[in-house]
GROMACS .gro file of C-alpha atoms in nm:
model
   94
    1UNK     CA    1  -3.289  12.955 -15.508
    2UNK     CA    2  -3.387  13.065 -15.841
    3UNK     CA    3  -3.109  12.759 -15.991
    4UNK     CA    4  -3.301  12.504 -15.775
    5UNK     CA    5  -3.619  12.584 -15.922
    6UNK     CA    6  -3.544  12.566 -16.258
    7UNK     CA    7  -3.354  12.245 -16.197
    8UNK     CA    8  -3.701  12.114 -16.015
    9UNK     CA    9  -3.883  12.269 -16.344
   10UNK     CA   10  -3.677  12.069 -16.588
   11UNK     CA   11  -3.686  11.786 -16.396
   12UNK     CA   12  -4.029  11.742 -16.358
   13UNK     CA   13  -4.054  11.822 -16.752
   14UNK     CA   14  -3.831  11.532 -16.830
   15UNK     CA   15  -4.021  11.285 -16.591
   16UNK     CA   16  -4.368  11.424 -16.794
   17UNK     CA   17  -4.198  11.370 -17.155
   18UNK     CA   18  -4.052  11.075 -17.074
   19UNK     CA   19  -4.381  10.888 -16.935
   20UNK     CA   20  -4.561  11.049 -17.236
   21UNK     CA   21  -4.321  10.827 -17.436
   22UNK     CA   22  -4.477  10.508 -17.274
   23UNK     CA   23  -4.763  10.468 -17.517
   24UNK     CA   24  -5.032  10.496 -17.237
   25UNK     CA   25  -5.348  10.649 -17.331
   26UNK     CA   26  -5.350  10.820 -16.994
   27UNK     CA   27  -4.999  10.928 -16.969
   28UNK     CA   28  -5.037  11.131 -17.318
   29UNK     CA   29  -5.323  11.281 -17.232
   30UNK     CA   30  -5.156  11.420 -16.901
   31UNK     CA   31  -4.846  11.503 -17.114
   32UNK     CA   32  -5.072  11.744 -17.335
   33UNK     CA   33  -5.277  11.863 -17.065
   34UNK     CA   34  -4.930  11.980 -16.874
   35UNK     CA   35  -4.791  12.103 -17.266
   36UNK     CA   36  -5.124  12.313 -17.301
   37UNK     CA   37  -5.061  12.481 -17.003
   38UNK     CA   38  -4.720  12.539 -17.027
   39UNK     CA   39  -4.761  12.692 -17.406
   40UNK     CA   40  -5.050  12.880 -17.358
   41UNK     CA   41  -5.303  12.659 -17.498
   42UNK     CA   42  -5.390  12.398 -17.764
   43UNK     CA   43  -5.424  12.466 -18.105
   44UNK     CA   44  -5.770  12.406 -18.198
   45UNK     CA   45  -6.137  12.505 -18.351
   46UNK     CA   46  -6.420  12.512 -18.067
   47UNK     CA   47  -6.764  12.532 -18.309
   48UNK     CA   48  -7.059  12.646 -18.110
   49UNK     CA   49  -7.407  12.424 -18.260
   50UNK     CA   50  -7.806  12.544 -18.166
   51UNK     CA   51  -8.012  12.199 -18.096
   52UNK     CA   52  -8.103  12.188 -18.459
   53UNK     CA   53  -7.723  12.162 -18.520
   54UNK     CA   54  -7.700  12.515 -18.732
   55UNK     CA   55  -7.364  12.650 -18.679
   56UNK     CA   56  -7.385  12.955 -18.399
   57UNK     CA   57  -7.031  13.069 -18.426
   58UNK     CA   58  -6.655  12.944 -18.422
   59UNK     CA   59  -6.314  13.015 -18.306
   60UNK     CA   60  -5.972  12.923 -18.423
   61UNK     CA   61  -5.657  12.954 -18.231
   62UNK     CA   62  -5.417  12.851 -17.982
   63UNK     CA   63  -5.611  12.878 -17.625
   64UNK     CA   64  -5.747  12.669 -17.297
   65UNK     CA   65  -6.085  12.611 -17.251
   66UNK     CA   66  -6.243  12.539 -16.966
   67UNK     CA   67  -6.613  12.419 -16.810
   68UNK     CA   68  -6.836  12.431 -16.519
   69UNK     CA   69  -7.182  12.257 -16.483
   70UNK     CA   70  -7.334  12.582 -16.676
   71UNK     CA   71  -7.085  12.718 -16.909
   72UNK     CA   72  -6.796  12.653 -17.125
   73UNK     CA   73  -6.568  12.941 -17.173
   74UNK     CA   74  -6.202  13.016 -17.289
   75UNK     CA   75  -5.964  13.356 -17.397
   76UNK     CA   76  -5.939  13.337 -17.761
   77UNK     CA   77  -5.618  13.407 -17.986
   78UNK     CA   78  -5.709  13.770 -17.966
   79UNK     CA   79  -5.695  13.750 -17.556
   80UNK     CA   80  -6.117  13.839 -17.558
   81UNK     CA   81  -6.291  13.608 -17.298
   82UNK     CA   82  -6.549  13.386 -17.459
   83UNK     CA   83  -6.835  13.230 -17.234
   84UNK     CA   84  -7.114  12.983 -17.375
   85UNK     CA   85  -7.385  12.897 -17.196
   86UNK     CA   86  -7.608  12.667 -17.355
   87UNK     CA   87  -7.598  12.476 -17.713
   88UNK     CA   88  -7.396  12.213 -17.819
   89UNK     CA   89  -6.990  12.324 -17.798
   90UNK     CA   90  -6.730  12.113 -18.019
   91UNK     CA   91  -6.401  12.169 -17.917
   92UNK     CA   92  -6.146  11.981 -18.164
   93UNK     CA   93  -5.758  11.994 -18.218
   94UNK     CA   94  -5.626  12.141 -18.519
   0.00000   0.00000   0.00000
């Protein structure tokens, strides 16, 4: 059982690499989505702005982040749970 579902795993990881090779804008994007949460996460900066666009805090690393209608929130590379509600969040790929 455990053969068949790695054979199912790899096969579905081939069919998402090789439609991520297609050059569609929507096809990457689901190929990193699937790659970020297979690996644990993008590498990237999120940057936390007040409404006067000062700098409020930032955080570096390889993690998910995720959002409701009130907060944005995410584990950074140190495993802490990070949860922003309010302000203006910048989340960009290093």
């Amino acid at each position: 059982m455990r053969k068949l579902a790695l054979a199912v795993s790899a096969t579905a990881l081939a069919a998402t690499v090789a439609i991520g090779f297609t050059g569609c804008a929507s096809c990457s994007r689901f190929t990193k989505s699937v790659n970020s949460d297979w690996n644990g996460g993008l590498d990237r900066t999120v940057t936390l702005y007040d409404y006067q666009g000062d700098v409020l805090g930032s955080w570096s690393g390889k993690f998910d982040v995720s959002e409701d209608d009130n907060e944005v929130y995410f584990d950074d590379a140190e495993g802490k749970r990070v949860i922003i509600q309010g302000g203006i969040v910048v989340c960009e790929e290093n």
